[in-house]
mmCIF file with all atom_site columns, C-alpha atoms in Angstrom:
data_model
loop_
_atom_site.group_PDB
_atom_site.id
_atom_site.type_symbol
_atom_site.label_atom_id
_atom_site.label_alt_id
_atom_site.label_comp_id
_atom_site.label_asym_id
_atom_site.label_entity_id
_atom_site.label_seq_id
_atom_site.pdbx_PDB_ins_code
_atom_site.Cartn_x
_atom_site.Cartn_y
_atom_site.Cartn_z
_atom_site.occupancy
_atom_site.B_iso_or_equiv
_atom_site.pdbx_formal_charge
_atom_site.auth_seq_id
_atom_site.auth_comp_id
_atom_site.auth_asym_id
_atom_site.auth_atom_id
_atom_site.pdbx_PDB_model_num
ATOM 1   C CA . MET A 1 1   ? 128.622 90.523  94.981  1.00 0.00 ? 1   MET A CA 1
ATOM 2   C CA . THR A 1 2   ? 127.396 86.949  94.708  1.00 0.00 ? 2   THR A CA 1
ATOM 3   C CA . THR A 1 3   ? 123.747 88.024  94.711  1.00 0.00 ? 3   THR A CA 1
ATOM 4   C CA . VAL A 1 4   ? 122.095 87.141  91.410  1.00 0.00 ? 4   VAL A CA 1
ATOM 5   C CA . THR A 1 5   ? 118.762 88.879  91.916  1.00 0.00 ? 5   THR A CA 1
ATOM 6   C CA . SER A 1 6   ? 117.783 92.245  93.319  1.00 0.00 ? 6   SER A CA 1
ATOM 7   C CA . LEU A 1 7   ? 116.468 92.540  96.841  1.00 0.00 ? 7   LEU A CA 1
ATOM 8   C CA . THR A 1 8   ? 112.776 93.361  96.548  1.00 0.00 ? 8   THR A CA 1
ATOM 9   C CA . HIS A 1 9   ? 110.873 95.769  98.778  1.00 0.00 ? 9   HIS A CA 1
ATOM 10  C CA . ASP A 1 10  ? 109.181 92.842  100.538 1.00 0.00 ? 10  ASP A CA 1
ATOM 11  C CA . GLU A 1 11  ? 112.477 91.040  101.201 1.00 0.00 ? 11  GLU A CA 1
ATOM 12  C CA . LEU A 1 12  ? 113.887 93.969  103.155 1.00 0.00 ? 12  LEU A CA 1
ATOM 13  C CA . GLY A 1 13  ? 113.184 93.792  106.865 1.00 0.00 ? 13  GLY A CA 1
ATOM 14  C CA . SER A 1 14  ? 113.544 97.322  108.191 1.00 0.00 ? 14  SER A CA 1
ATOM 15  C CA . SER A 1 15  ? 112.017 100.596 107.086 1.00 0.00 ? 15  SER A CA 1
ATOM 16  C CA . ALA A 1 16  ? 115.562 101.980 106.753 1.00 0.00 ? 16  ALA A CA 1
ATOM 17  C CA . GLN A 1 17  ? 116.453 99.239  104.259 1.00 0.00 ? 17  GLN A CA 1
ATOM 18  C CA . LYS A 1 18  ? 113.285 99.879  102.272 1.00 0.00 ? 18  LYS A CA 1
ATOM 19  C CA . GLU A 1 19  ? 114.002 103.602 102.241 1.00 0.00 ? 19  GLU A CA 1
ATOM 20  C CA . ARG A 1 20  ? 117.571 102.921 101.093 1.00 0.00 ? 20  ARG A CA 1
ATOM 21  C CA . ARG A 1 21  ? 116.286 100.775 98.220  1.00 0.00 ? 21  ARG A CA 1
ATOM 22  C CA . ARG A 1 22  ? 113.876 103.499 97.137  1.00 0.00 ? 22  ARG A CA 1
ATOM 23  C CA . ARG A 1 23  ? 116.630 106.112 97.351  1.00 0.00 ? 23  ARG A CA 1
ATOM 24  C CA . ILE A 1 24  ? 118.839 103.988 95.119  1.00 0.00 ? 24  ILE A CA 1
ATOM 25  C CA . LEU A 1 25  ? 116.072 103.621 92.529  1.00 0.00 ? 25  LEU A CA 1
ATOM 26  C CA . GLU A 1 26  ? 115.275 107.328 92.622  1.00 0.00 ? 26  GLU A CA 1
ATOM 27  C CA . ALA A 1 27  ? 118.970 108.098 92.071  1.00 0.00 ? 27  ALA A CA 1
ATOM 28  C CA . THR A 1 28  ? 118.939 105.721 89.106  1.00 0.00 ? 28  THR A CA 1
ATOM 29  C CA . VAL A 1 29  ? 115.921 107.466 87.597  1.00 0.00 ? 29  VAL A CA 1
ATOM 30  C CA . ALA A 1 30  ? 117.513 110.890 88.117  1.00 0.00 ? 30  ALA A CA 1
ATOM 31  C CA . LEU A 1 31  ? 120.760 109.891 86.392  1.00 0.00 ? 31  LEU A CA 1
ATOM 32  C CA . ALA A 1 32  ? 118.947 108.162 83.528  1.00 0.00 ? 32  ALA A CA 1
ATOM 33  C CA . SER A 1 33  ? 116.696 111.197 83.049  1.00 0.00 ? 33  SER A CA 1
ATOM 34  C CA . LYS A 1 34  ? 119.762 113.379 82.485  1.00 0.00 ? 34  LYS A CA 1
ATOM 35  C CA . GLY A 1 35  ? 121.941 111.129 80.360  1.00 0.00 ? 35  GLY A CA 1
ATOM 36  C CA . GLY A 1 36  ? 120.132 107.950 79.373  1.00 0.00 ? 36  GLY A CA 1
ATOM 37  C CA . PHE A 1 37  ? 121.500 104.414 79.641  1.00 0.00 ? 37  PHE A CA 1
ATOM 38  C CA . ASP A 1 38  ? 125.189 105.361 79.609  1.00 0.00 ? 38  ASP A CA 1
ATOM 39  C CA . ALA A 1 39  ? 124.784 107.841 82.476  1.00 0.00 ? 39  ALA A CA 1
ATOM 40  C CA . VAL A 1 40  ? 123.714 105.101 84.880  1.00 0.00 ? 40  VAL A CA 1
ATOM 41  C CA . GLN A 1 41  ? 126.984 103.879 86.365  1.00 0.00 ? 41  GLN A CA 1
ATOM 42  C CA . MET A 1 42  ? 127.018 101.931 89.611  1.00 0.00 ? 42  MET A CA 1
ATOM 43  C CA . ARG A 1 43  ? 129.490 104.270 91.345  1.00 0.00 ? 43  ARG A CA 1
ATOM 44  C CA . ALA A 1 44  ? 127.500 107.351 90.282  1.00 0.00 ? 44  ALA A CA 1
ATOM 45  C CA . VAL A 1 45  ? 124.271 105.790 91.579  1.00 0.00 ? 45  VAL A CA 1
ATOM 46  C CA . ALA A 1 46  ? 125.915 104.917 94.905  1.00 0.00 ? 46  ALA A CA 1
ATOM 47  C CA . GLU A 1 47  ? 127.239 108.453 95.313  1.00 0.00 ? 47  GLU A CA 1
ATOM 48  C CA . ARG A 1 48  ? 123.924 110.088 94.453  1.00 0.00 ? 48  ARG A CA 1
ATOM 49  C CA . ALA A 1 49  ? 121.984 107.742 96.749  1.00 0.00 ? 49  ALA A CA 1
ATOM 50  C CA . ASP A 1 50  ? 124.573 108.216 99.514  1.00 0.00 ? 50  ASP A CA 1
ATOM 51  C CA . VAL A 1 51  ? 125.287 104.502 99.952  1.00 0.00 ? 51  VAL A CA 1
ATOM 52  C CA . ALA A 1 52  ? 128.510 102.502 99.797  1.00 0.00 ? 52  ALA A CA 1
ATOM 53  C CA . LEU A 1 53  ? 129.222 100.823 96.470  1.00 0.00 ? 53  LEU A CA 1
ATOM 54  C CA . GLY A 1 54  ? 129.242 97.417  98.166  1.00 0.00 ? 54  GLY A CA 1
ATOM 55  C CA . THR A 1 55  ? 125.819 98.139  99.658  1.00 0.00 ? 55  THR A CA 1
ATOM 56  C CA . LEU A 1 56  ? 124.478 99.037  96.222  1.00 0.00 ? 56  LEU A CA 1
ATOM 57  C CA . TYR A 1 57  ? 125.682 95.710  94.817  1.00 0.00 ? 57  TYR A CA 1
ATOM 58  C CA . ARG A 1 58  ? 123.973 93.834  97.658  1.00 0.00 ? 58  ARG A CA 1
ATOM 59  C CA . TYR A 1 59  ? 120.683 95.446  96.675  1.00 0.00 ? 59  TYR A CA 1
ATOM 60  C CA . PHE A 1 60  ? 121.165 95.346  92.899  1.00 0.00 ? 60  PHE A CA 1
ATOM 61  C CA . PRO A 1 61  ? 123.851 93.104  91.370  1.00 0.00 ? 61  PRO A CA 1
ATOM 62  C CA . SER A 1 62  ? 124.097 94.991  88.068  1.00 0.00 ? 62  SER A CA 1
ATOM 63  C CA . LYS A 1 63  ? 123.095 98.088  86.144  1.00 0.00 ? 63  LYS A CA 1
ATOM 64  C CA . ILE A 1 64  ? 120.450 96.085  84.273  1.00 0.00 ? 64  ILE A CA 1
ATOM 65  C CA . HIS A 1 65  ? 118.894 94.908  87.547  1.00 0.00 ? 65  HIS A CA 1
ATOM 66  C CA . LEU A 1 66  ? 118.856 98.531  88.667  1.00 0.00 ? 66  LEU A CA 1
ATOM 67  C CA . LEU A 1 67  ? 117.160 99.890  85.572  1.00 0.00 ? 67  LEU A CA 1
ATOM 68  C CA . VAL A 1 68  ? 114.562 97.141  85.236  1.00 0.00 ? 68  VAL A CA 1
ATOM 69  C CA . SER A 1 69  ? 113.688 97.633  88.915  1.00 0.00 ? 69  SER A CA 1
ATOM 70  C CA . ALA A 1 70  ? 113.435 101.378 88.247  1.00 0.00 ? 70  ALA A CA 1
ATOM 71  C CA . LEU A 1 71  ? 110.964 100.617 85.466  1.00 0.00 ? 71  LEU A CA 1
ATOM 72  C CA . GLY A 1 72  ? 108.988 98.645  88.034  1.00 0.00 ? 72  GLY A CA 1
ATOM 73  C CA . LEU A 1 73  ? 109.000 101.695 90.297  1.00 0.00 ? 73  LEU A CA 1
ATOM 74  C CA . GLN A 1 74  ? 107.531 103.793 87.475  1.00 0.00 ? 74  GLN A CA 1
ATOM 75  C CA . PHE A 1 75  ? 104.758 101.254 86.901  1.00 0.00 ? 75  PHE A CA 1
ATOM 76  C CA . GLU A 1 76  ? 104.118 101.031 90.637  1.00 0.00 ? 76  GLU A CA 1
ATOM 77  C CA . ALA A 1 77  ? 103.450 104.767 90.731  1.00 0.00 ? 77  ALA A CA 1
ATOM 78  C CA . ALA A 1 78  ? 101.232 104.570 87.639  1.00 0.00 ? 78  ALA A CA 1
ATOM 79  C CA . GLU A 1 79  ? 99.250  101.672 89.130  1.00 0.00 ? 79  GLU A CA 1
ATOM 80  C CA . ALA A 1 80  ? 98.735  103.588 92.383  1.00 0.00 ? 80  ALA A CA 1
ATOM 81  C CA . ALA A 1 81  ? 97.459  106.585 90.413  1.00 0.00 ? 81  ALA A CA 1
ATOM 82  C CA . LEU A 1 82  ? 94.885  104.395 88.659  1.00 0.00 ? 82  LEU A CA 1
ATOM 83  C CA . GLY A 1 83  ? 93.312  103.530 91.990  1.00 0.00 ? 83  GLY A CA 1
ATOM 84  C CA . ARG A 1 84  ? 92.663  107.166 92.897  1.00 0.00 ? 84  ARG A CA 1
ATOM 85  C CA . ARG A 1 85  ? 90.051  107.927 90.241  1.00 0.00 ? 85  ARG A CA 1
ATOM 86  C CA . PRO A 1 86  ? 87.806  106.176 87.696  1.00 0.00 ? 86  PRO A CA 1
ATOM 87  C CA . ILE A 1 87  ? 89.451  105.351 84.370  1.00 0.00 ? 87  ILE A CA 1
ATOM 88  C CA . PRO A 1 88  ? 87.684  107.246 81.551  1.00 0.00 ? 88  PRO A CA 1
ATOM 89  C CA . GLY A 1 89  ? 86.067  105.248 78.744  1.00 0.00 ? 89  GLY A CA 1
ATOM 90  C CA . ASP A 1 90  ? 82.815  103.445 78.040  1.00 0.00 ? 90  ASP A CA 1
ATOM 91  C CA . THR A 1 91  ? 84.383  100.175 76.878  1.00 0.00 ? 91  THR A CA 1
ATOM 92  C CA . PRO A 1 92  ? 87.324  98.018  78.002  1.00 0.00 ? 92  PRO A CA 1
ATOM 93  C CA . GLY A 1 93  ? 89.190  99.018  74.838  1.00 0.00 ? 93  GLY A CA 1
ATOM 94  C CA . ASP A 1 94  ? 88.634  102.739 75.450  1.00 0.00 ? 94  ASP A CA 1
ATOM 95  C CA . ARG A 1 95  ? 89.910  102.439 79.014  1.00 0.00 ? 95  ARG A CA 1
ATOM 96  C CA . VAL A 1 96  ? 93.003  100.421 78.048  1.00 0.00 ? 96  VAL A CA 1
ATOM 97  C CA . VAL A 1 97  ? 93.843  102.947 75.317  1.00 0.00 ? 97  VAL A CA 1
ATOM 98  C CA . HIS A 1 98  ? 93.505  105.764 77.860  1.00 0.00 ? 98  HIS A CA 1
ATOM 99  C CA . VAL A 1 99  ? 95.904  104.050 80.275  1.00 0.00 ? 99  VAL A CA 1
ATOM 100 C CA . LEU A 1 100 ? 98.482  103.313 77.591  1.00 0.00 ? 100 LEU A CA 1
ATOM 101 C CA . ARG A 1 101 ? 98.234  106.780 76.051  1.00 0.00 ? 101 ARG A CA 1
ATOM 102 C CA . ASN A 1 102 ? 99.002  108.284 79.450  1.00 0.00 ? 102 ASN A CA 1
ATOM 103 C CA . ALA A 1 103 ? 101.880 105.884 80.034  1.00 0.00 ? 103 ALA A CA 1
ATOM 104 C CA . THR A 1 104 ? 103.302 106.491 76.555  1.00 0.00 ? 104 THR A CA 1
ATOM 105 C CA . SER A 1 105 ? 103.017 110.266 76.858  1.00 0.00 ? 105 SER A CA 1
ATOM 106 C CA . GLY A 1 106 ? 104.782 110.168 80.217  1.00 0.00 ? 106 GLY A CA 1
ATOM 107 C CA . LEU A 1 107 ? 107.641 108.126 78.800  1.00 0.00 ? 107 LEU A CA 1
ATOM 108 C CA . GLN A 1 108 ? 107.956 110.287 75.699  1.00 0.00 ? 108 GLN A CA 1
ATOM 109 C CA . ARG A 1 109 ? 108.233 113.412 77.846  1.00 0.00 ? 109 ARG A CA 1
ATOM 110 C CA . ASN A 1 110 ? 111.450 111.963 79.286  1.00 0.00 ? 110 ASN A CA 1
ATOM 111 C CA . PRO A 1 111 ? 113.232 110.358 76.315  1.00 0.00 ? 111 PRO A CA 1
ATOM 112 C CA . HIS A 1 112 ? 116.559 109.833 78.127  1.00 0.00 ? 112 HIS A CA 1
ATOM 113 C CA . LEU A 1 113 ? 114.864 107.866 80.903  1.00 0.00 ? 113 LEU A CA 1
ATOM 114 C CA . THR A 1 114 ? 112.760 105.908 78.436  1.00 0.00 ? 114 THR A CA 1
ATOM 115 C CA . GLU A 1 115 ? 115.845 105.031 76.394  1.00 0.00 ? 115 GLU A CA 1
ATOM 116 C CA . ALA A 1 116 ? 117.617 103.767 79.517  1.00 0.00 ? 116 ALA A CA 1
ATOM 117 C CA . LEU A 1 117 ? 114.694 101.722 80.823  1.00 0.00 ? 117 LEU A CA 1
ATOM 118 C CA . THR A 1 118 ? 113.845 100.242 77.427  1.00 0.00 ? 118 THR A CA 1
ATOM 119 C CA . ARG A 1 119 ? 117.438 99.300  76.639  1.00 0.00 ? 119 ARG A CA 1
ATOM 120 C CA . ALA A 1 120 ? 117.768 97.621  80.028  1.00 0.00 ? 120 ALA A CA 1
ATOM 121 C CA . PHE A 1 121 ? 114.639 95.619  79.277  1.00 0.00 ? 121 PHE A CA 1
ATOM 122 C CA . MET A 1 122 ? 116.112 94.619  75.902  1.00 0.00 ? 122 MET A CA 1
ATOM 123 C CA . PHE A 1 123 ? 119.471 93.601  77.391  1.00 0.00 ? 123 PHE A CA 1
ATOM 124 C CA . ALA A 1 124 ? 118.069 91.675  80.363  1.00 0.00 ? 124 ALA A CA 1
ATOM 125 C CA . ASP A 1 125 ? 119.047 87.998  80.560  1.00 0.00 ? 125 ASP A CA 1
ATOM 126 C CA . ASN A 1 126 ? 117.843 85.134  82.747  1.00 0.00 ? 126 ASN A CA 1
ATOM 127 C CA . SER A 1 127 ? 119.484 86.607  85.836  1.00 0.00 ? 127 SER A CA 1
ATOM 128 C CA . VAL A 1 128 ? 116.963 89.467  85.665  1.00 0.00 ? 128 VAL A CA 1
ATOM 129 C CA . SER A 1 129 ? 113.908 87.220  85.272  1.00 0.00 ? 129 SER A CA 1
ATOM 130 C CA . ALA A 1 130 ? 112.538 88.038  88.742  1.00 0.00 ? 130 ALA A CA 1
ATOM 131 C CA . GLU A 1 131 ? 112.644 91.779  88.037  1.00 0.00 ? 131 GLU A CA 1
ATOM 132 C CA . ILE A 1 132 ? 111.121 91.281  84.576  1.00 0.00 ? 132 ILE A CA 1
ATOM 133 C CA . ASP A 1 133 ? 108.304 89.263  86.156  1.00 0.00 ? 133 ASP A CA 1
ATOM 134 C CA . VAL A 1 134 ? 107.546 92.096  88.574  1.00 0.00 ? 134 VAL A CA 1
ATOM 135 C CA . VAL A 1 135 ? 107.327 94.611  85.731  1.00 0.00 ? 135 VAL A CA 1
ATOM 136 C CA . GLY A 1 136 ? 105.130 92.237  83.737  1.00 0.00 ? 136 GLY A CA 1
ATOM 137 C CA . MET A 1 137 ? 102.763 91.718  86.663  1.00 0.00 ? 137 MET A CA 1
ATOM 138 C CA . GLN A 1 138 ? 102.454 95.443  87.273  1.00 0.00 ? 138 GLN A CA 1
ATOM 139 C CA . LEU A 1 139 ? 101.664 96.163  83.637  1.00 0.00 ? 139 LEU A CA 1
ATOM 140 C CA . THR A 1 140 ? 99.190  93.269  83.489  1.00 0.00 ? 140 THR A CA 1
ATOM 141 C CA . ALA A 1 141 ? 97.499  94.532  86.657  1.00 0.00 ? 141 ALA A CA 1
ATOM 142 C CA . MET A 1 142 ? 97.079  98.011  85.148  1.00 0.00 ? 142 MET A CA 1
ATOM 143 C CA . LEU A 1 143 ? 95.624  96.686  81.909  1.00 0.00 ? 143 LEU A CA 1
ATOM 144 C CA . THR A 1 144 ? 93.244  94.181  83.500  1.00 0.00 ? 144 THR A CA 1
ATOM 145 C CA . ARG A 1 145 ? 92.064  96.872  85.920  1.00 0.00 ? 145 ARG A CA 1
ATOM 146 C CA . ALA A 1 146 ? 91.303  99.119  82.957  1.00 0.00 ? 146 ALA A CA 1
ATOM 147 C CA . MET A 1 147 ? 89.416  96.303  81.227  1.00 0.00 ? 147 MET A CA 1
ATOM 148 C CA . LYS A 1 148 ? 87.153  95.817  84.251  1.00 0.00 ? 148 LYS A CA 1
ATOM 149 C CA . GLY A 1 149 ? 86.581  99.526  84.725  1.00 0.00 ? 149 GLY A CA 1
ATOM 150 C CA . PRO A 1 150 ? 83.747  100.254 87.174  1.00 0.00 ? 150 PRO A CA 1
ATOM 151 C CA . ASP A 1 151 ? 83.320  96.505  87.762  1.00 0.00 ? 151 ASP A CA 1
ATOM 152 C CA . TYR A 1 152 ? 86.845  96.208  89.177  1.00 0.00 ? 152 TYR A CA 1
ATOM 153 C CA . VAL A 1 153 ? 86.999  94.754  92.692  1.00 0.00 ? 153 VAL A CA 1
ATOM 154 C CA . GLU A 1 154 ? 90.190  95.229  94.700  1.00 0.00 ? 154 GLU A CA 1
ATOM 155 C CA . GLY A 1 155 ? 91.888  91.873  95.270  1.00 0.00 ? 155 GLY A CA 1
ATOM 156 C CA . GLU A 1 156 ? 89.747  89.968  92.764  1.00 0.00 ? 156 GLU A CA 1
ATOM 157 C CA . ALA A 1 157 ? 91.832  87.879  90.347  1.00 0.00 ? 157 ALA A CA 1
ATOM 158 C CA . PRO A 1 158 ? 91.301  88.684  86.638  1.00 0.00 ? 158 PRO A CA 1
ATOM 159 C CA . SER A 1 159 ? 90.188  85.934  84.282  1.00 0.00 ? 159 SER A CA 1
ATOM 160 C CA . ASP A 1 160 ? 92.712  83.871  82.333  1.00 0.00 ? 160 ASP A CA 1
ATOM 161 C CA . GLU A 1 161 ? 91.395  85.451  79.125  1.00 0.00 ? 161 GLU A CA 1
ATOM 162 C CA . ALA A 1 162 ? 91.884  88.979  80.460  1.00 0.00 ? 162 ALA A CA 1
ATOM 163 C CA . ILE A 1 163 ? 95.443  88.139  81.515  1.00 0.00 ? 163 ILE A CA 1
ATOM 164 C CA . ALA A 1 164 ? 96.213  86.651  78.098  1.00 0.00 ? 164 ALA A CA 1
ATOM 165 C CA . ILE A 1 165 ? 94.856  89.745  76.323  1.00 0.00 ? 165 ILE A CA 1
ATOM 166 C CA . ALA A 1 166 ? 96.859  92.020  78.643  1.00 0.00 ? 166 ALA A CA 1
ATOM 167 C CA . HIS A 1 167 ? 100.043 90.056  77.887  1.00 0.00 ? 167 HIS A CA 1
ATOM 168 C CA . VAL A 1 168 ? 99.606  90.483  74.129  1.00 0.00 ? 168 VAL A CA 1
ATOM 169 C CA . ILE A 1 169 ? 98.838  94.201  74.424  1.00 0.00 ? 169 ILE A CA 1
ATOM 170 C CA . ALA A 1 170 ? 101.834 94.698  76.718  1.00 0.00 ? 170 ALA A CA 1
ATOM 171 C CA . ASP A 1 171 ? 104.101 92.888  74.252  1.00 0.00 ? 171 ASP A CA 1
ATOM 172 C CA . VAL A 1 172 ? 102.919 95.115  71.390  1.00 0.00 ? 172 VAL A CA 1
ATOM 173 C CA . TRP A 1 173 ? 103.385 98.247  73.497  1.00 0.00 ? 173 TRP A CA 1
ATOM 174 C CA . LEU A 1 174 ? 106.907 97.318  74.585  1.00 0.00 ? 174 LEU A CA 1
ATOM 175 C CA . ALA A 1 175 ? 107.881 96.369  71.025  1.00 0.00 ? 175 ALA A CA 1
ATOM 176 C CA . ALA A 1 176 ? 106.567 99.725  69.781  1.00 0.00 ? 176 ALA A CA 1
ATOM 177 C CA . LEU A 1 177 ? 108.587 101.527 72.471  1.00 0.00 ? 177 LEU A CA 1
ATOM 178 C CA . VAL A 1 178 ? 111.723 99.663  71.375  1.00 0.00 ? 178 VAL A CA 1
ATOM 179 C CA . SER A 1 179 ? 111.112 100.812 67.796  1.00 0.00 ? 179 SER A CA 1
ATOM 180 C CA . TRP A 1 180 ? 110.756 104.413 68.963  1.00 0.00 ? 180 TRP A CA 1
ATOM 181 C CA . VAL A 1 181 ? 113.850 104.307 71.204  1.00 0.00 ? 181 VAL A CA 1
ATOM 182 C CA . THR A 1 182 ? 115.979 102.786 68.423  1.00 0.00 ? 182 THR A CA 1
ATOM 183 C CA . GLY A 1 183 ? 114.770 105.307 65.843  1.00 0.00 ? 183 GLY A CA 1
ATOM 184 C CA . ARG A 1 184 ? 112.813 102.822 63.743  1.00 0.00 ? 184 ARG A CA 1
ATOM 185 C CA . GLY A 1 185 ? 109.433 104.339 64.534  1.00 0.00 ? 185 GLY A CA 1
ATOM 186 C CA . SER A 1 186 ? 107.924 107.660 65.553  1.00 0.00 ? 186 SER A CA 1
ATOM 187 C CA . ALA A 1 187 ? 106.027 108.581 68.688  1.00 0.00 ? 187 ALA A CA 1
ATOM 188 C CA . GLU A 1 188 ? 102.861 108.477 66.612  1.00 0.00 ? 188 GLU A CA 1
ATOM 189 C CA . ASP A 1 189 ? 103.721 104.940 65.496  1.00 0.00 ? 189 ASP A CA 1
ATOM 190 C CA . VAL A 1 190 ? 103.754 103.779 69.117  1.00 0.00 ? 190 VAL A CA 1
ATOM 191 C CA . THR A 1 191 ? 100.239 105.078 69.686  1.00 0.00 ? 191 THR A CA 1
ATOM 192 C CA . ALA A 1 192 ? 98.917  103.757 66.381  1.00 0.00 ? 192 ALA A CA 1
ATOM 193 C CA . ARG A 1 193 ? 100.298 100.216 66.867  1.00 0.00 ? 193 ARG A CA 1
ATOM 194 C CA . VAL A 1 194 ? 99.024  99.933  70.401  1.00 0.00 ? 194 VAL A CA 1
ATOM 195 C CA . GLU A 1 195 ? 95.572  101.251 69.587  1.00 0.00 ? 195 GLU A CA 1
ATOM 196 C CA . MET A 1 196 ? 95.277  98.843  66.656  1.00 0.00 ? 196 MET A CA 1
ATOM 197 C CA . ALA A 1 197 ? 96.189  95.902  68.904  1.00 0.00 ? 197 ALA A CA 1
ATOM 198 C CA . VAL A 1 198 ? 93.721  97.018  71.575  1.00 0.00 ? 198 VAL A CA 1
ATOM 199 C CA . HIS A 1 199 ? 90.851  97.403  69.117  1.00 0.00 ? 199 HIS A CA 1
ATOM 200 C CA . LEU A 1 200 ? 91.582  94.026  67.493  1.00 0.00 ? 200 LEU A CA 1
ATOM 201 C CA . LEU A 1 201 ? 91.633  92.244  70.840  1.00 0.00 ? 201 LEU A CA 1
ATOM 202 C CA . LEU A 1 202 ? 88.886  94.157  72.657  1.00 0.00 ? 202 LEU A CA 1
ATOM 203 C CA . ARG A 1 203 ? 86.298  94.754  69.979  1.00 0.00 ? 203 ARG A CA 1
#
């Protein structure tokens, strides 16, 4: 249990190890979807994923590492979906709003999971920086892809300006989600705040 960061997909050598990691994350999502943050207990995750508790700790040293990595898995799936069809919208702002509306709606349909993932993000400390970076890169990639729209080229690096804009929009979106999860804002507030930020930055 001396590991301080999660083992990433790329760090695992065999397909069995990669499958085990995915199974652990899917078990985490399933438990969080039923009972939120408190339902995700390491022993319960290990049992549901059919792995030894010690094995779970080698992959993910804490519940926060688990949940932030699970958030990354959700963004990974969303990013893959973006590549399967054109993003609707005539302008960069329209396309970014479309992506975030879809992401927000998906999260709001599963409030227990969203509460768990958002709280983990809020509670994360420096030991979870690698996992936070992965989530940030995935969200940035989705937003910059939406900005480029039909001009997007697979593998082409976005501009520094596009990355900076994506970071600000992502920060606003995550802050709005925190407000919703903690009862300080409505679902409509999340959409309104994000769309205002997008239109101010991508006029």
